[in-house]
């Protein structure tokens, strides 16, 4: 697991928000069982919750370092974590029953940088997936 120091060290105003986008349909998290009566039912082992983290007013160096840190994590096949206190103040919903920092998976194609029109600053939207174990 890699701690995203580049995001954790950002000023609070640079984190626009983290939006909950529902859960990802994942057949691996469900087990189909059959009761003694022959009726089939599902046992859910985990849910994957989707979030969109929005960063704003980033300099070129900041956005470059953030993307490099994500690339390094993907290359090493690691999940990433961002400080819960930083995310909670921006709208993060903690759907776990266990304590600890949130751990996210991602795809590199889910990093979407864009330049603010008429300025030298950038916005970055990152789609993150948090797996929450239920059983």
Backbone as numpy.savetxt, mean C-alpha at the origin, in Angstrom:
# Nx Ny Nz CAx CAy CAz Cx Cy Cz
11.40 -7.30 4.39 10.55 -6.12 4.39 11.44 -4.89 4.39
11.10 -3.95 3.58 11.88 -2.72 3.47 11.07 -1.54 4.00
11.69 -0.76 4.89 11.06 0.44 5.43 11.30 1.57 4.44
10.25 2.24 4.02 10.36 3.31 3.05 10.78 4.61 3.75
12.06 4.76 3.96 12.58 5.95 4.65 12.34 7.21 3.84
12.30 7.08 2.52 12.07 8.26 1.68 10.68 8.85 1.92
9.68 8.01 2.13 8.32 8.50 2.39 8.17 8.87 3.87
8.76 8.08 4.75 8.66 8.36 6.19 9.29 9.69 6.57
10.28 10.15 5.80 10.97 11.40 6.13 10.34 12.62 5.45
9.28 12.44 4.67 8.63 13.57 4.00 7.91 14.46 5.00
7.84 15.74 4.68 7.06 16.69 5.47 5.58 16.29 5.39
4.81 16.51 6.46 3.40 16.09 6.46 2.57 16.66 5.29
2.85 17.87 4.86 2.04 18.45 3.78 2.31 17.79 2.42
3.39 17.04 2.31 3.70 16.36 1.05 2.93 15.07 0.87
2.33 14.57 1.94 1.47 13.39 1.84 0.04 13.90 1.76
-0.51 13.84 0.57 -1.86 14.37 0.35 -2.90 13.52 1.05
-2.77 12.20 0.96 -3.73 11.31 1.60 -3.54 9.88 1.16
-4.20 8.98 1.86 -4.22 7.58 1.46 -5.69 7.17 1.41
-6.12 6.78 0.24 -7.54 6.49 0.00 -7.76 4.99 -0.04
-8.74 4.52 0.71 -9.11 3.11 0.70 -9.95 2.84 -0.54
-9.57 1.83 -1.31 -10.26 1.53 -2.56 -10.93 0.16 -2.56
-11.22 -0.37 -1.38 -11.91 -1.66 -1.30 -10.95 -2.81 -1.20
-11.46 -3.99 -1.44 -10.60 -5.16 -1.37 -10.47 -5.80 -2.74
-9.36 -6.46 -2.91 -9.06 -7.13 -4.17 -9.63 -8.54 -4.13
-10.33 -8.93 -5.16 -10.85 -10.29 -5.22 -9.68 -11.24 -5.40
-9.52 -12.14 -4.44 -8.38 -13.04 -4.42 -8.86 -14.43 -4.06
-8.83 -15.35 -5.03 -9.32 -16.70 -4.77 -8.36 -17.50 -3.89
-7.09 -17.07 -3.81 -6.14 -17.79 -2.97 -6.46 -17.62 -1.50
-7.13 -16.55 -1.12 -7.44 -16.29 0.28 -8.63 -17.07 0.79
-9.36 -17.74 -0.09 -10.55 -18.49 0.31 -10.34 -19.98 0.10
-10.87 -20.76 1.03 -10.84 -22.21 0.90 -12.30 -22.66 0.79
-12.59 -23.46 -0.20 -13.94 -23.98 -0.38 -14.04 -25.31 0.36
-14.91 -25.38 1.35 -15.11 -26.61 2.12 -16.52 -27.12 1.93
-16.71 -28.38 2.27 -18.03 -28.98 2.19 -18.40 -29.48 3.58
-19.59 -29.11 4.03 -20.05 -29.55 5.35 -20.53 -30.99 5.26
-20.86 -31.57 6.42 -21.34 -32.96 6.45 -22.64 -33.13 5.70
-23.41 -32.05 5.62 -24.68 -32.13 4.90 -24.50 -32.01 3.40
-23.27 -31.71 2.96 -23.00 -31.59 1.53 -23.04 -30.18 1.02
-23.33 -29.23 1.90 -23.39 -27.82 1.49 -21.98 -27.24 1.46
-21.65 -26.53 0.38 -20.33 -25.92 0.25 -20.32 -24.54 0.90
-19.22 -24.20 1.52 -19.06 -22.88 2.14 -17.59 -22.48 2.07
-17.37 -21.20 2.18 -16.01 -20.66 2.10 -15.48 -20.32 3.48
-14.20 -20.57 3.66 -13.48 -20.06 4.82 -12.51 -19.03 4.26
-12.58 -17.81 4.77 -11.69 -16.76 4.27 -10.47 -16.71 5.18
-9.29 -16.88 4.60 -8.05 -16.85 5.36 -7.47 -15.45 5.41
-7.61 -14.70 4.33 -7.12 -13.32 4.31 -7.86 -12.51 3.27
-7.81 -11.22 3.44 -8.34 -10.27 2.45 -7.20 -9.36 2.04
-7.23 -8.93 0.82 -6.24 -7.97 0.33 -6.95 -6.64 0.11
-6.57 -5.65 0.92 -7.16 -4.32 0.84 -6.31 -3.43 -0.06
-6.97 -2.66 -0.93 -6.27 -1.77 -1.85 -6.32 -0.33 -1.35
-5.19 0.34 -1.48 -5.07 1.75 -1.10 -4.40 2.51 -2.23
-4.68 3.81 -2.31 -3.98 4.70 -3.23 -3.34 5.79 -2.39
-2.00 5.79 -2.34 -1.25 6.79 -1.59 -0.91 7.93 -2.54
-1.30 9.15 -2.18 -1.05 10.32 -3.01 -0.03 11.23 -2.34
1.06 11.49 -3.05 2.09 12.41 -2.59 2.07 13.63 -3.49
2.40 14.80 -2.93 2.34 16.04 -3.71 3.54 16.92 -3.38
3.79 17.89 -4.23 4.85 18.89 -4.05 6.22 18.25 -3.85
6.51 17.18 -4.59 7.80 16.52 -4.49 8.80 17.14 -5.45
10.04 17.25 -5.03 11.10 17.70 -5.93 11.52 16.53 -6.79
12.29 16.82 -7.82 12.77 15.75 -8.70 13.60 14.74 -7.91
14.47 15.21 -7.03 15.32 14.31 -6.23 14.49 13.42 -5.32
13.44 13.98 -4.70 12.60 13.19 -3.81 11.87 12.09 -4.58
11.30 12.44 -5.72 10.55 11.45 -6.48 11.50 10.39 -7.05
12.69 10.79 -7.44 13.67 9.83 -7.95 14.07 8.84 -6.85
14.31 9.34 -5.64 14.70 8.47 -4.53 13.58 7.52 -4.12
12.34 8.00 -4.14 11.20 7.15 -3.81 11.07 6.02 -4.82
11.15 6.35 -6.10 11.02 5.33 -7.13 12.18 4.34 -7.07
13.39 4.82 -6.81 14.54 3.92 -6.68 14.36 2.97 -5.50
13.80 3.47 -4.40 13.60 2.60 -3.24 12.54 1.53 -3.54
11.50 1.88 -4.27 10.51 0.88 -4.69 11.14 -0.13 -5.65
11.97 0.34 -6.57 12.63 -0.58 -7.50 13.54 -1.56 -6.77
14.27 -1.08 -5.78 15.14 -1.95 -4.99 14.33 -2.99 -4.24
13.21 -2.58 -3.66 12.35 -3.52 -2.94 11.81 -4.58 -3.88
11.39 -4.18 -5.09 10.86 -5.14 -6.06 11.94 -6.09 -6.53
13.14 -5.56 -6.75 14.27 -6.39 -7.20 14.60 -7.45 -6.15
14.52 -7.08 -4.87 14.82 -8.01 -3.77 13.59 -8.79 -3.32
12.48 -8.63 -4.04 11.22 -9.31 -3.76 10.77 -9.09 -2.31
10.83 -7.84 -1.88 10.44 -7.48 -0.53 9.13 -6.70 -0.54
8.42 -6.78 0.56 7.27 -5.91 0.77 7.77 -4.65 1.44
6.94 -3.61 1.44 7.36 -2.32 1.99 6.44 -1.92 3.14
6.97 -1.06 4.00 6.18 -0.55 5.11 6.38 0.95 5.24
5.32 1.62 5.65 5.33 3.05 5.91 4.81 3.22 7.33
5.35 4.16 8.07 4.96 4.37 9.46 3.45 4.58 9.58
2.84 3.80 10.48 1.38 3.86 10.66 0.92 5.24 11.13
1.70 5.88 11.99 1.30 7.20 12.50 1.24 8.24 11.39
2.15 8.14 10.43 2.15 9.07 9.29 0.94 8.83 8.40
0.57 7.56 8.20 -0.56 7.23 7.35 -1.90 7.50 8.03
-1.99 7.22 9.33 -3.24 7.39 10.06 -3.70 8.84 10.03
-2.75 9.77 10.12 -3.12 11.19 10.10 -3.66 11.62 8.73
-3.44 10.80 7.70 -3.90 11.14 6.35 -5.06 10.27 5.87
-5.66 9.47 6.77 -6.86 8.74 6.39 -6.70 7.24 6.25
-5.59 6.67 6.71 -5.38 5.22 6.61 -6.31 4.49 7.55
-6.99 3.46 7.05 -7.87 2.62 7.85 -7.11 1.37 8.26
-6.95 1.16 9.56 -6.25 -0.02 10.05 -7.27 -1.13 10.23
-7.26 -2.10 9.33 -8.25 -3.15 9.34 -7.75 -4.43 10.02
-6.55 -4.37 10.62 -5.99 -5.53 11.30 -6.40 -5.53 12.76
-6.38 -6.73 13.35 -6.61 -6.84 14.79 -5.28 -6.92 15.54
-4.19 -7.16 14.84 -2.89 -7.25 15.48 -2.18 -5.91 15.37
-1.36 -5.66 16.37 -0.60 -4.40 16.37 0.58 -4.52 15.41
1.13 -3.39 15.03 2.29 -3.38 14.16 2.11 -2.45 12.99
3.19 -2.26 12.28 3.18 -1.38 11.12 2.54 -2.09 9.92
1.87 -1.35 9.04 1.28 -1.96 7.86 2.35 -2.40 6.86
2.12 -3.54 6.25 3.04 -4.09 5.25 2.29 -4.16 3.93
2.88 -3.57 2.88 2.21 -3.47 1.59 2.99 -4.19 0.51
2.25 -4.74 -0.44 2.86 -5.22 -1.68 2.45 -4.24 -2.77
3.13 -4.31 -3.90 2.89 -3.34 -4.98 3.42 -3.89 -6.28
3.09 -3.24 -7.35 3.67 -3.49 -8.67 4.32 -2.19 -9.13
5.43 -2.29 -9.83 6.11 -1.08 -10.30 5.24 -0.26 -11.25
4.34 -0.92 -11.95 3.44 -0.19 -12.86 2.41 0.64 -12.08
2.32 0.41 -10.75 1.36 1.14 -9.92 1.92 2.46 -9.41
3.15 2.80 -9.76 3.74 4.09 -9.42 3.46 5.04 -10.57
2.71 6.11 -10.32 2.30 7.01 -11.40 2.72 8.44 -11.08
3.93 8.84 -11.51 4.36 10.22 -11.29 3.79 11.15 -12.36
3.59 12.41 -11.97 3.16 13.43 -12.93 3.68 14.78 -12.46
4.03 15.62 -13.42 4.56 16.93 -13.08 3.41 17.92 -12.93
3.51 18.77 -11.90 2.50 19.82 -11.72 2.69 20.85 -12.83
1.64 21.23 -13.46 1.69 22.15 -14.59 2.27 23.50 -14.16
3.29 23.94 -14.89 3.87 25.25 -14.65 4.81 25.35 -13.46
5.13 24.21 -12.84 6.06 24.23 -11.70 7.12 23.17 -11.90
8.09 23.16 -11.01 9.12 22.12 -11.07 8.86 21.03 -10.03
7.60 20.93 -9.55 7.24 19.93 -8.56 6.44 18.80 -9.20
6.40 17.66 -8.49 5.76 16.46 -9.00 4.74 15.93 -8.01
3.77 15.20 -8.55 2.81 14.41 -7.76 3.13 12.95 -8.03
2.84 12.10 -7.06 3.07 10.67 -7.24 1.91 9.93 -6.59
1.29 9.05 -7.35 0.23 8.19 -6.84 0.73 6.75 -6.88
0.59 6.06 -5.75 1.08 4.70 -5.63 -0.08 3.81 -5.19
-0.32 2.73 -5.93 -1.34 1.75 -5.52 -0.66 0.70 -4.66
-1.17 0.52 -3.45 -0.60 -0.43 -2.50 -1.64 -1.46 -2.11
-1.20 -2.67 -1.80 -2.09 -3.74 -1.37 -1.62 -4.25 -0.01
-2.54 -4.25 0.95 -2.23 -4.76 2.29 -3.00 -6.05 2.50
-2.27 -7.11 2.79 -2.91 -8.40 3.07 -3.17 -8.50 4.57
-4.44 -8.74 4.92 -4.85 -8.84 6.32 -5.31 -10.27 6.56
-4.59 -10.99 7.44 -4.93 -12.36 7.77 -6.13 -12.39 8.72
-7.10 -13.27 8.44 -8.30 -13.36 9.25 -8.33 -14.62 10.11
-7.69 -15.68 9.67 -7.73 -16.94 10.42 -6.40 -17.18 11.08
